[in-house]
Coordinates of C-alpha atoms and ligand atoms in Angstrom, one line a residue:
X326 CA 20.1 6.2 17.6
X327 CA 16.2 6.7 16.3
X328 CA 14.2 4.2 14.7
X329 CA 14.2 6.4 12.1
X330 CA 17.0 7.3 11.4
X331 CA 18.7 3.5 11.5
X332 CA 15.4 2.1 8.9
X333 CA 17.5 5.3 7.0
X334 CA 21.0 3.7 6.8
X335 CA 20.4 0.4 5.8
X336 CA 21.3 -0.8 3.1
X337 CA 18.1 -1.5 -0.2
X338 CA 18.7 -5.1 0.3
X339 CA 18.5 -4.7 4.5
X340 CA 15.2 -2.8 4.3
X341 CA 11.6 -4.4 5.3
X342 CA 9.3 -5.2 2.0
X343 CA 5.7 -6.6 2.6
X344 CA 5.2 -9.7 0.5
X345 CA 0.7 -10.2 0.0
X346 CA 0.6 -10.7 4.0
X347 CA 4.6 -12.0 4.3
X348 CA 6.0 -9.4 5.9
X349 CA 9.9 -9.5 4.9
X350 CA 12.8 -7.4 7.5
X351 CA 15.2 -7.9 4.6
X352 CA 15.1 -8.4 0.4
X353 CA 18.2 -11.4 0.2
X354 CA 16.3 -14.5 -1.1
X355 CA 17.9 -18.0 -0.9
X356 CA 17.6 -19.0 -4.8
X357 CA 16.3 -22.6 -4.9
X358 CA 19.8 -24.9 -5.1
X359 CA 19.4 -29.0 -6.3
X360 CA 21.8 -30.2 -4.3
X361 CA 21.7 -34.0 -4.7
X362 CA 21.3 -35.0 -1.2
X363 CA 17.6 -36.1 -0.7
X364 CA 19.1 -40.3 -1.7
X365 CA 16.1 -42.2 -3.8
X366 CA 14.5 -38.5 -3.6
X367 CA 13.1 -38.7 -0.1
X368 CA 14.7 -34.7 1.9
X369 CA 16.9 -36.0 4.6
X370 CA 17.6 -34.7 8.1
X371 CA 20.5 -32.5 7.2
X372 CA 18.4 -30.5 5.2
X373 CA 17.0 -29.4 8.9
X374 CA 20.8 -27.8 9.3
X375 CA 21.0 -26.5 5.9
X376 CA 18.1 -25.2 5.2
X377 CA 17.4 -23.3 9.5
X378 CA 21.3 -22.0 8.8
X379 CA 20.5 -19.9 6.0
X380 CA 17.0 -18.7 7.7
X381 CA 16.6 -15.1 8.9
X382 CA 13.6 -13.5 11.1
X383 CA 11.7 -12.4 8.3
X384 CA 14.2 -13.6 5.4
X385 CA 12.0 -15.3 2.4
X386 CA 13.4 -19.0 1.3
X387 CA 12.5 -20.9 -1.8
X388 CA 14.1 -24.4 -1.2
X389 CA 15.1 -26.7 -4.3
X390 CA 13.2 -28.0 -7.1
X391 CA 11.7 -30.7 -5.8
X392 CA 10.1 -33.3 -8.3
X393 CA 6.4 -33.3 -8.5
X394 CA 6.0 -37.0 -10.1
X395 CA 7.7 -40.3 -10.1
X396 CA 8.3 -38.8 -13.9
X397 CA 9.6 -35.4 -13.1
X398 CA 13.1 -36.4 -11.8
X399 CA 16.5 -36.3 -14.1
X400 CA 19.1 -36.5 -11.4
X401 CA 20.4 -38.8 -8.9
X402 CA 18.4 -37.5 -5.0
X403 CA 16.7 -34.9 -5.7
X404 CA 13.4 -35.0 -3.6
X405 CA 10.1 -34.9 -4.8
X406 CA 7.0 -34.1 -2.6
X407 CA 4.2 -37.1 -4.6
X408 CA 4.5 -39.3 -1.8
X409 CA 3.7 -39.4 2.2
X410 CA 6.9 -40.3 3.0
X411 CA 8.0 -37.1 0.8
X412 CA 5.6 -35.1 2.6
X413 CA 6.1 -36.2 6.3
X414 CA 10.1 -36.2 5.5
X415 CA 9.5 -32.7 4.3
X416 CA 7.6 -31.1 7.8
X417 CA 10.1 -31.1 10.3
X418 CA 13.1 -29.6 7.5
X419 CA 10.3 -26.5 7.3
X420 CA 9.6 -26.7 11.5
X421 CA 12.8 -25.8 11.4
X422 CA 13.3 -23.2 9.2
X423 CA 9.8 -21.2 10.6
X424 CA 11.1 -21.8 14.0
X425 CA 13.3 -18.9 12.8
X426 CA 10.9 -16.6 12.2
X427 CA 11.7 -17.4 8.4
X428 CA 9.2 -17.3 5.4
X429 CA 9.5 -21.0 3.2
X430 CA 8.0 -22.2 -0.1
X431 CA 8.9 -25.2 -2.4
X432 CA 9.6 -24.9 -5.7
X433 CA 8.2 -27.6 -7.9
X434 CA 9.9 -29.4 -11.0
X435 CA 9.6 -31.7 -13.6
X436 CA 12.2 -32.5 -16.0
X437 CA 10.5 -33.3 -18.6
X438 CA 13.6 -34.3 -21.3
X439 CA 16.3 -33.7 -19.5
X440 CA 16.3 -37.0 -18.0
X441 CA 16.3 -40.9 -19.4
X442 CA 15.2 -43.7 -18.8
X443 CA 17.5 -44.9 -16.1
X444 CA 14.8 -42.2 -13.8
X445 CA 11.9 -43.4 -15.2
X446 CA 10.3 -46.3 -13.8
X447 CA 10.0 -50.0 -16.2
X448 CA 12.7 -47.9 -18.2
X449 CA 9.5 -45.9 -20.4
X450 CA 10.6 -42.7 -22.1
X451 CA 10.9 -39.3 -20.5
X452 CA 7.6 -37.0 -21.3
X453 CA 8.0 -33.9 -22.9
X454 CA 6.4 -31.6 -25.1
X455 CA 7.7 -32.9 -28.2
X456 CA 10.1 -35.9 -29.7
X457 CA 13.2 -34.3 -30.5
X458 CA 16.7 -35.3 -28.4
X459 CA 19.0 -33.6 -26.4
X460 CA 22.8 -33.6 -27.0
X461 CA 24.8 -35.0 -24.3
X462 CA 25.7 -32.7 -21.8
X463 CA 29.3 -31.9 -19.8
X464 CA 28.4 -31.7 -16.1
X465 CA 29.7 -30.2 -13.5
X466 CA 33.4 -31.9 -13.3
X467 CA 33.9 -31.5 -16.8
X468 CA 34.9 -34.9 -17.1
X469 CA 31.7 -36.1 -17.6
X470 CA 28.5 -36.6 -20.1
X471 CA 25.6 -36.9 -19.7
X472 CA 23.1 -39.1 -21.6
X473 CA 19.9 -38.1 -21.8
X474 CA 17.0 -41.0 -23.5
X475 CA 14.6 -39.6 -26.7
X476 CA 12.2 -38.4 -24.9
X477 CA 7.7 -39.3 -26.5
X478 CA 5.8 -36.2 -26.9
X479 CA 2.8 -36.2 -24.8
X480 CA -0.9 -36.6 -26.3
X481 CA -2.8 -33.6 -26.0
X482 CA -4.7 -35.9 -23.3
X483 CA -1.9 -36.7 -21.7
X484 CA -1.5 -33.1 -20.6
X485 CA -4.5 -32.8 -17.9
X486 CA -2.5 -35.4 -15.5
X487 CA 0.6 -33.1 -15.7
X488 CA -1.3 -29.9 -14.7
X489 CA -2.7 -32.3 -11.9
X490 CA 0.5 -33.5 -11.1
X491 CA 1.8 -29.7 -10.0
X492 CA -1.4 -29.8 -8.7
X493 CA -0.6 -32.5 -5.8
X494 CA 2.9 -31.6 -5.5
X495 CA 0.9 -28.1 -4.1
X496 CA -1.4 -29.5 -2.4
X497 CA 1.8 -31.7 -0.9
X498 CA 3.7 -29.0 -0.3
X499 CA 1.5 -27.2 1.7
X500 CA 0.1 -30.4 4.1
X501 CA 4.3 -30.3 4.8
X502 CA 4.5 -27.5 5.8
X503 CA 5.6 -24.6 3.0
X504 CA 4.2 -21.3 3.2
X505 CA 4.0 -22.2 -0.9
X506 CA 4.9 -23.1 -3.7
X507 CA 7.1 -21.6 -6.7
X508 CA 6.5 -23.9 -10.1
X509 CA 9.4 -23.9 -12.1
X510 CA 9.6 -22.3 -15.3
X511 CA 12.8 -21.4 -16.1
X512 CA 16.1 -23.6 -17.2
X513 CA 15.0 -25.7 -19.7
X514 CA 13.1 -28.6 -17.9
X515 CA 9.8 -28.7 -18.9
X516 CA 7.5 -26.3 -18.2
X517 CA 10.3 -24.8 -20.5
X518 CA 10.0 -27.4 -22.7
X519 CA 6.4 -25.8 -24.2
X520 CA 7.8 -21.9 -23.3
X521 CA 10.4 -22.0 -26.2
X522 CA 10.3 -22.8 -29.1
X523 CA 13.4 -23.8 -30.2
X524 CA 11.6 -26.9 -27.7
X525 CA 7.6 -26.9 -28.5
X526 CA 7.5 -27.9 -31.8
X527 CA 3.9 -28.6 -31.0
X528 CA 0.4 -28.4 -33.6
X529 CA -1.8 -28.8 -31.3
X530 CA -3.2 -26.3 -28.3
X531 CA 0.0 -26.5 -27.0
X532 CA 2.0 -25.7 -29.5
X533 CA 3.3 -22.7 -32.8
X534 CA 1.6 -19.6 -31.8
X535 CA 3.4 -17.9 -27.7
X536 CA -0.1 -18.0 -26.4
X537 CA -0.6 -21.5 -27.0
X538 CA 3.0 -22.6 -26.2
X539 CA 2.2 -20.2 -22.7
X540 CA -0.8 -22.5 -22.6
X541 CA 0.4 -25.7 -20.0
X542 CA 3.1 -23.3 -18.0
X543 CA -1.0 -21.4 -17.6
X544 CA -2.4 -24.0 -16.6
X545 CA 0.3 -25.0 -14.6
X546 CA -0.4 -22.1 -12.2
X547 CA -4.1 -22.0 -12.8
X548 CA -4.5 -25.7 -11.1
X549 CA -1.7 -24.4 -8.5
X550 CA -3.6 -21.2 -7.5
X551 CA -7.1 -23.2 -7.8
X552 CA -5.1 -25.8 -4.9
X553 CA -3.7 -23.7 -2.4
X554 CA -4.4 -19.6 -3.8
X555 CA -2.9 -17.8 -5.8
X556 CA -1.5 -15.8 -2.7
X557 CA 1.2 -18.9 -2.4
X558 CA 2.0 -19.1 -5.5
X559 CA 5.7 -18.3 -7.6
X560 CA 7.2 -18.6 -10.9
X561 CA 10.3 -18.8 -12.1
X562 CA 10.7 -17.8 -16.0
X563 CA 14.3 -17.4 -17.4
X564 CA 13.1 -16.5 -20.7
X565 CA 16.6 -15.3 -22.0
X566 CA 18.0 -18.2 -21.4
X567 CA 18.4 -21.2 -23.1
X568 CA 20.3 -23.8 -21.1
X569 CA 19.3 -27.5 -22.3
X570 CA 18.9 -26.0 -26.0
X571 CA 15.8 -24.5 -24.5
X572 CA 16.2 -20.9 -26.2
X573 CA 13.4 -19.1 -28.2
X574 CA 13.6 -17.0 -31.1
X575 CA 12.1 -14.0 -29.2
X576 CA 12.1 -14.6 -25.7
X577 CA 11.4 -10.0 -24.5
X578 CA 7.9 -11.5 -26.1
X579 CA 7.7 -14.3 -24.4
X580 CA 8.5 -12.6 -20.4
X581 CA 6.7 -10.3 -21.4
X582 CA 3.1 -12.4 -22.4
X583 CA 3.6 -14.2 -19.8
X584 CA 4.4 -11.5 -17.2
X585 CA 1.3 -9.9 -18.7
X586 CA -0.7 -13.3 -18.3
X587 CA 0.2 -14.1 -14.8
X588 CA -1.6 -11.1 -13.6
X589 CA -5.0 -12.6 -14.8
X590 CA -4.4 -15.0 -11.7
X591 CA -3.2 -12.6 -9.4
X592 CA -0.4 -14.9 -7.5
X593 CA 2.2 -13.7 -4.9
X594 CA 5.9 -12.9 -7.0
X595 CA 7.5 -13.6 -10.9
X596 CA 10.3 -14.4 -10.1
X597 CA 13.1 -14.4 -13.2
X598 CA 17.0 -14.9 -14.1
X599 CA 18.7 -12.0 -15.5
X600 CA 19.8 -11.8 -19.4
X601 CA 22.9 -12.3 -18.7
X602 CA 22.7 -15.8 -17.4
X603 CA 22.4 -17.2 -21.2
X604 CA 23.9 -20.1 -19.6
X605 CA 24.2 -21.9 -16.3
X606 CA 26.7 -19.9 -13.4
X607 CA 28.3 -17.6 -16.5
X608 CA 28.0 -14.3 -16.4
X609 CA 27.7 -11.9 -19.9
X610 CA 27.1 -8.6 -20.4
X611 CA 24.1 -7.7 -22.1
X612 CA 21.4 -4.9 -22.9
X613 CA 18.4 -7.0 -22.2
X614 CA 17.0 -5.9 -19.0
X615 CA 14.1 -7.2 -17.6
X616 CA 12.3 -3.9 -17.1
X617 CA 9.6 -4.0 -19.6
X618 CA 8.1 -7.4 -17.2
X619 CA 8.8 -5.7 -14.2
X620 CA 6.9 -3.2 -14.2
X621 CA 4.6 -5.5 -16.9
X622 CA 3.8 -7.9 -13.6
X623 CA 1.4 -6.8 -11.3
X624 CA 2.5 -8.0 -8.6
X625 CA 6.3 -9.6 -6.4
X626 CA 9.1 -9.4 -8.8
X627 CA 12.1 -11.2 -8.3
X628 CA 15.7 -10.7 -9.6
X629 CA 18.3 -13.2 -10.3
X630 CA 21.4 -14.1 -11.4
X631 CA 24.8 -12.7 -10.7
X632 CA 24.2 -10.9 -8.5
X633 CA 26.8 -9.4 -5.4
X634 CA 26.1 -6.6 -2.9
X635 CA 26.2 -3.5 -5.1
X636 CA 24.5 -4.7 -7.8
X637 CA 21.4 -5.3 -5.3
X638 CA 21.2 -3.3 -3.8
X639 CA 21.5 -1.1 -6.7
X640 CA 18.0 -3.4 -8.1
X641 CA 16.4 -2.3 -5.3
X642 CA 17.1 1.4 -5.1
X643 CA 16.3 1.8 -8.7
X644 CA 12.7 -0.2 -8.4
X645 CA 13.6 -3.0 -11.2
X646 CA 13.5 -5.4 -8.1
X647 CA 11.2 -5.9 -4.9
X648 CA 14.0 -8.6 -3.8
X649 CA 17.3 -10.3 -4.7
X650 CA 17.2 -14.1 -5.2
X651 CA 21.0 -15.3 -4.3
X652 CA 22.8 -18.9 -5.7
X653 CA 26.2 -19.3 -5.4
X654 CA 27.0 -16.7 -3.0
X655 CA 23.8 -18.1 -0.3
X656 CA 25.1 -21.5 -0.9
X657 CA 28.7 -20.3 0.9
X658 CA 28.5 -18.0 3.1
X659 CA 24.9 -18.7 5.5
X660 CA 24.5 -15.4 6.8
X661 CA 24.1 -13.5 3.5
X662 CA 22.5 -10.9 5.2
X663 CA 24.7 -10.4 7.7
X664 CA 27.4 -10.3 5.4
X665 CA 25.8 -7.5 3.7
X666 CA 24.4 -5.8 6.2
X667 CA 27.9 -5.8 7.8
X668 CA 30.3 -5.2 4.3
X669 CA 31.6 -8.1 5.1
X670 CA 34.1 -10.8 3.0
X671 CA 32.5 -13.1 1.4
X672 CA 33.2 -17.2 1.8
X673 CA 34.2 -18.7 -2.0
X674 CA 32.0 -21.6 -3.3
X675 CA 33.6 -24.4 -4.0
X676 CA 31.5 -26.1 -7.7
X677 CA 33.3 -29.5 -7.4
X678 CA 31.1 -29.9 -4.0
X679 CA 27.7 -28.8 -5.1
X680 CA 25.7 -31.3 -5.9
X681 CA 28.0 -34.2 -4.4
X682 CA 25.9 -36.6 -1.8
X683 CA 27.7 -35.7 1.2
X684 CA 25.0 -34.2 4.2
X685 CA 27.7 -32.3 5.6
X686 CA 31.2 -32.0 3.4
X687 CA 29.9 -28.5 1.1
X688 CA 27.0 -28.6 2.3
X689 CA 26.4 -27.8 6.1
X690 CA 30.3 -26.5 6.9
X691 CA 30.3 -23.3 5.3
X692 CA 31.2 -20.6 8.2
X693 CA 29.5 -18.1 9.8
X694 CA 31.1 -15.1 9.6
X695 CA 32.3 -15.2 13.5
X696 CA 33.8 -18.4 13.3
X697 CA 37.0 -18.5 11.3
X698 CA 38.9 -15.5 10.1
X699 CA 42.0 -18.1 7.6
X700 CA 38.5 -19.3 6.1
X701 CA 37.0 -16.0 4.0
X702 CA 38.0 -16.4 1.0
X703 CA 37.6 -13.3 -1.6
X704 CA 34.2 -12.0 -3.1
Ligands
FMN1309 C1 24.3 -25.8 -7.5 C2 22.9 -24.8 -7.9 C3 22.0 -25.6 -8.1 C4 21.0 -25.2 -8.3 N1 20.1 -25.4 -8.3 C5 18.7 -24.5 -9.1 C6 17.2 -24.9 -8.7 O1 17.3 -26.4 -8.3 N2 15.9 -24.7 -9.3 C7 16.2 -23.6 -10.0 O2 15.6 -23.0 -10.7 N3 17.2 -22.8 -10.4 C8 18.6 -23.5 -10.0 N4 20.3 -23.4 -10.0 C9 20.2 -21.6 -10.8 C10 20.4 -20.9 -9.5 O3 19.0 -21.0 -9.0 C11 20.7 -19.2 -10.1 O4 19.3 -18.6 -10.5 C12 21.7 -19.6 -10.1 O5 22.9 -20.0 -9.8 C13 22.9 -18.0 -10.6 O6 22.4 -17.4 -9.2 P1 23.9 -16.4 -8.5 O7 24.9 -15.7 -9.7 O8 23.1 -15.7 -7.5 O9 24.5 -17.9 -8.3 C14 20.8 -23.8 -9.1 C15 22.0 -23.2 -9.5 C16 22.9 -23.9 -8.9 C17 24.4 -23.0 -8.7

């Protein structure tokens, strides 16, 4: 078969794509996935195998949400990027992913009020755009609840310091060898707590109008772009989601405003979570669409949320996305790009080990296609 014929036969998800200066060989992206196996906020050697299992020549991976400072955490054993020890600990992980020929970005994160005093030094209150407290949430095991402490509303004059923390974390990401960063502006965490009118009740220049609510996010984008170059910066947004009681009265306007405003900074990509993912892990039917934002944003547009092989192919074929990020399927199928190419069955993900601290179980022990047939479940 000639190269041209081969190209024609490729499924849309397996076609090459140039993202800025990065030449990708396919469009199946590893979505950022918190795995809570970074003891004491330090990335661990077992992550070398986990990420390199999912790396392919010309693939694109986004590392799990990584804290930008010692006030950024709200879950146990999530990694950070504010100390030298953390930065150095990422190095062998990044090196292993690069050895496989993949492009690797780190997602940088601040949880804001999705935290409690136990995660904060000296038992301080978590910081947020607001002092409104979150109600306790049922954990993934459906039995325990997570308790949140009342947050402390950031004073206007403290906000530049938090923006600076994102800048330093981005600098450290580059020092660790990452190709760039994805700013976590989704899912009810600190940036989203500024973006959404259900949470942001500020009366200063960071609250009220759409422009004001987006100011913090855009200041972070500007600082990070200034530090490492806009061609190494992406952002993840979920305007339609209401995770962690963080919804907005007009998500279309919010998403569109951000997509247009981001063009000013020339960042590499905008990664948006589908409106159908209104709450974590639950896909609902809905008529809303990311298409207006896709059209408005001038860089690479990545979509995520509830995608399988068929609708991922369709999104690319219909030009509704440049790249498709996969969370749970990639977690459970280290060779997801190959399985999609062959239309092979997928391993089922095991929800009960998503966040357990074990260095192997439910982490690096999902089998590859050739390993065992017995293990392979349905789709
Ligand atoms: C175990 C787990 C951890 C996650 N951690 C993150 C995270 O660190 N950052 C983030 O932006 N999204 C996170 N998500 C959301 C995923 O990136 C993705 O958007 C979501 O799972 C929906 O995509 P999917 O249907 O392909 O799984 C997480 C999801 C799961 C299941």
